[in-house]
Amino acid sequence: MTFRLEMKNMTKKYGTFLANEDVSFTLKTGEVHAIVGENGAGKTTLMRMLYGMEKPTSGDILLNGKPVTFHDPKDAIRSGIGMVHQHFMLFPDFTAAENIVMGHEPKKYGFFNRLSATEQVEKLSDTYKIQVRPSVKTSVCSIGEQQRIEILKVLYQGAEIIILDEPTAVLTPLEVKSLLKTIRNLANQGKSVILITHKLREVMEVADRITVLRNGKVTGALSKKETTIDELAKLMVGRELKEITQRVNLNKDTFLEVNKLTIEEKGKKPLLDDISFSIRRGEIVGIAGVSGNGQSELLQAISGLRKVSSGIIKLGGTDVTDQPVSFIRNAGLSHIPEDRYLWGAAKGATVEETAFMGFYKKPEYNKKSLLLKKQFQKLVNSWVQLFEIKTSSLQEEAGNLSGGNLQKLIVSRELGQNTPLLIAAEPTRGVDIGAMEYIHEALIEKRNNGDSILLVSSELSEIMVLSDQVLVMYEGKIVGRLVGSEINEENISLLMAGGKKDEHAAKVLTTV
């Protein structure tokens, strides 16, 4: 059988480090083939070699049975390979059509033919059932529409093989369903799709075959029909995953109170509009919503990083509204920030110094203004072992750590504060399945010990698994509160899109 693509015995060395070791991979015409694995498993390196961004140390690439060599992405594109990167590469002030045809613009009398570009994009959109608005600037397009523009861009360039790198990372649940349908349609029309992801449920929904990588090697190459999510997770991690800890039934006093909180900017819609909610001790409250609907501003206001226009924030009865960050942290707050580089660490600081942030004033590590570093190093080393943080030493610069390893360091530091309230914003972003499992366990344990947790995550499954109640935000407002059996994908998705909680039930009744 002649495959559309074969990668044979691919190996990539960086010094003595083997990013890929003897990896083989095949792709059929009209197939969706998922490549899954934890951070550092070698997925990205393998695709960078295919796309001409890295030169293999050894190995062969064959297209339709013929050996090829790619010196750069232009070679790959000319050979019919397109890649949609996790971070989109669009010009915000250009229209969808202008972005799609860029580099291959239709001309008339030597000038760019905008009408022809629009018509070609409309035809392409109809052919592949990928809806975009050709004449609208991408700056006003949703994330989902921007992604569709990126897919049409590689199709316009003639791609027969499409690489999608973590394509659902920034999408709403409804947009995810739409994308998976698009992927299936592309395969049905003869395109071959390589899906790089860590979301196993989506893999099982759309992939035909699955290749699992761990530590740069293939640990499994399976048909979807012959595997399960549990088996894939075991192949990725190398062991069985544990069941999540059962919740203890608690009904304690309120610790966090947010009352009528508003943040306004002159001449614009409020970033936060009359937000009110509370969290009891021994409770995890999850906040769901499409990025940009006020979640960031809410967390910044609670943690002291942003001033409010009106409203009150209390921690354990203490008014902390617009107080300094140090005052709020001393009142009982720890914070895993959504942006680990901007808020969570100093890139030039060492691993030890980054871990020390927030601990240097604690009496057990500070004696008469002298830091007891040796004592603290024992604690940091225990975090490194527990979370399997990959670092050459505690003196390595934090900025040299991978994103996932820096995230694990910040999470362990903030959990180690043992405060009554933890803000956990995207706590598992960029970490592998094993670390994700431990972080979830730690959050449940903290909740069961009677502490409060405010959880914000773009991972809907994370929100549903961990939360005792879910608040959904839309355009700066809380548009719904879900508890118990109400916490499901349909209800959350509807509210995230601006709907109302009872609309789903009404739709079900009208179809019975």
PDB file of C-alpha atoms in Angstrom, residues 244-245 247 284 387 411 415 427-429 431 433-447 453 455 457 459 461-463 465-466:
ATOM      1  CA  ILE A 244     -10.224  11.413  41.630  1.00  0.00           C
ATOM      2  CA  THR A 245     -10.657  11.758  45.403  1.00  0.00           C
ATOM      3  CA  ARG A 247     -15.560  15.067  47.996  1.00  0.00           C
ATOM      4  CA  ILE A 284     -14.771  25.022  44.689  1.00  0.00           C
ATOM      5  CA  PHE A 387       5.612  17.343  40.377  1.00  0.00           C
ATOM      6  CA  VAL A 411       1.280  25.713  41.238  1.00  0.00           C
ATOM      7  CA  LEU A 415      -0.516  25.428  47.014  1.00  0.00           C
ATOM      8  CA  PRO A 427      -3.963  25.723  36.823  1.00  0.00           C
ATOM      9  CA  THR A 428      -3.145  22.875  34.412  1.00  0.00           C
ATOM     10  CA  ARG A 429      -2.327  24.943  31.310  1.00  0.00           C
ATOM     11  CA  VAL A 431       1.161  20.499  31.968  1.00  0.00           C
ATOM     12  CA  ILE A 433      -1.534  14.284  32.209  1.00  0.00           C
ATOM     13  CA  GLY A 434       0.393  13.040  35.233  1.00  0.00           C
ATOM     14  CA  ALA A 435       0.868  16.541  36.646  1.00  0.00           C
ATOM     15  CA  MET A 436      -2.731  17.433  35.788  1.00  0.00           C
ATOM     16  CA  GLU A 437      -3.884  14.430  37.802  1.00  0.00           C
ATOM     17  CA  TYR A 438      -1.827  15.519  40.809  1.00  0.00           C
ATOM     18  CA  ILE A 439      -2.995  19.157  40.597  1.00  0.00           C
ATOM     19  CA  HIS A 440      -6.635  18.044  40.501  1.00  0.00           C
ATOM     20  CA  GLU A 441      -6.003  15.793  43.511  1.00  0.00           C
ATOM     21  CA  ALA A 442      -4.350  18.665  45.386  1.00  0.00           C
ATOM     22  CA  LEU A 443      -7.255  21.029  44.667  1.00  0.00           C
ATOM     23  CA  ILE A 444      -9.836  18.495  45.865  1.00  0.00           C
ATOM     24  CA  GLU A 445      -7.750  17.808  48.994  1.00  0.00           C
ATOM     25  CA  LYS A 446      -7.526  21.528  49.729  1.00  0.00           C
ATOM     26  CA  ARG A 447     -11.285  21.823  49.318  1.00  0.00           C
ATOM     27  CA  ILE A 453     -11.068  27.750  45.698  1.00  0.00           C
ATOM     28  CA  LEU A 455     -11.278  28.108  39.641  1.00  0.00           C
ATOM     29  CA  SER A 457     -10.314  27.321  33.297  1.00  0.00           C
ATOM     30  CA  GLU A 459     -10.895  23.398  29.900  1.00  0.00           C
ATOM     31  CA  SER A 461     -13.964  19.148  31.498  1.00  0.00           C
ATOM     32  CA  GLU A 462     -11.790  20.559  34.304  1.00  0.00           C
ATOM     33  CA  ILE A 463     -14.539  22.960  35.375  1.00  0.00           C
ATOM     34  CA  VAL A 465     -15.017  17.630  37.259  1.00  0.00           C
ATOM     35  CA  LEU A 466     -13.762  19.939  40.032  1.00  0.00           C
TER      36      LEU A 466
END
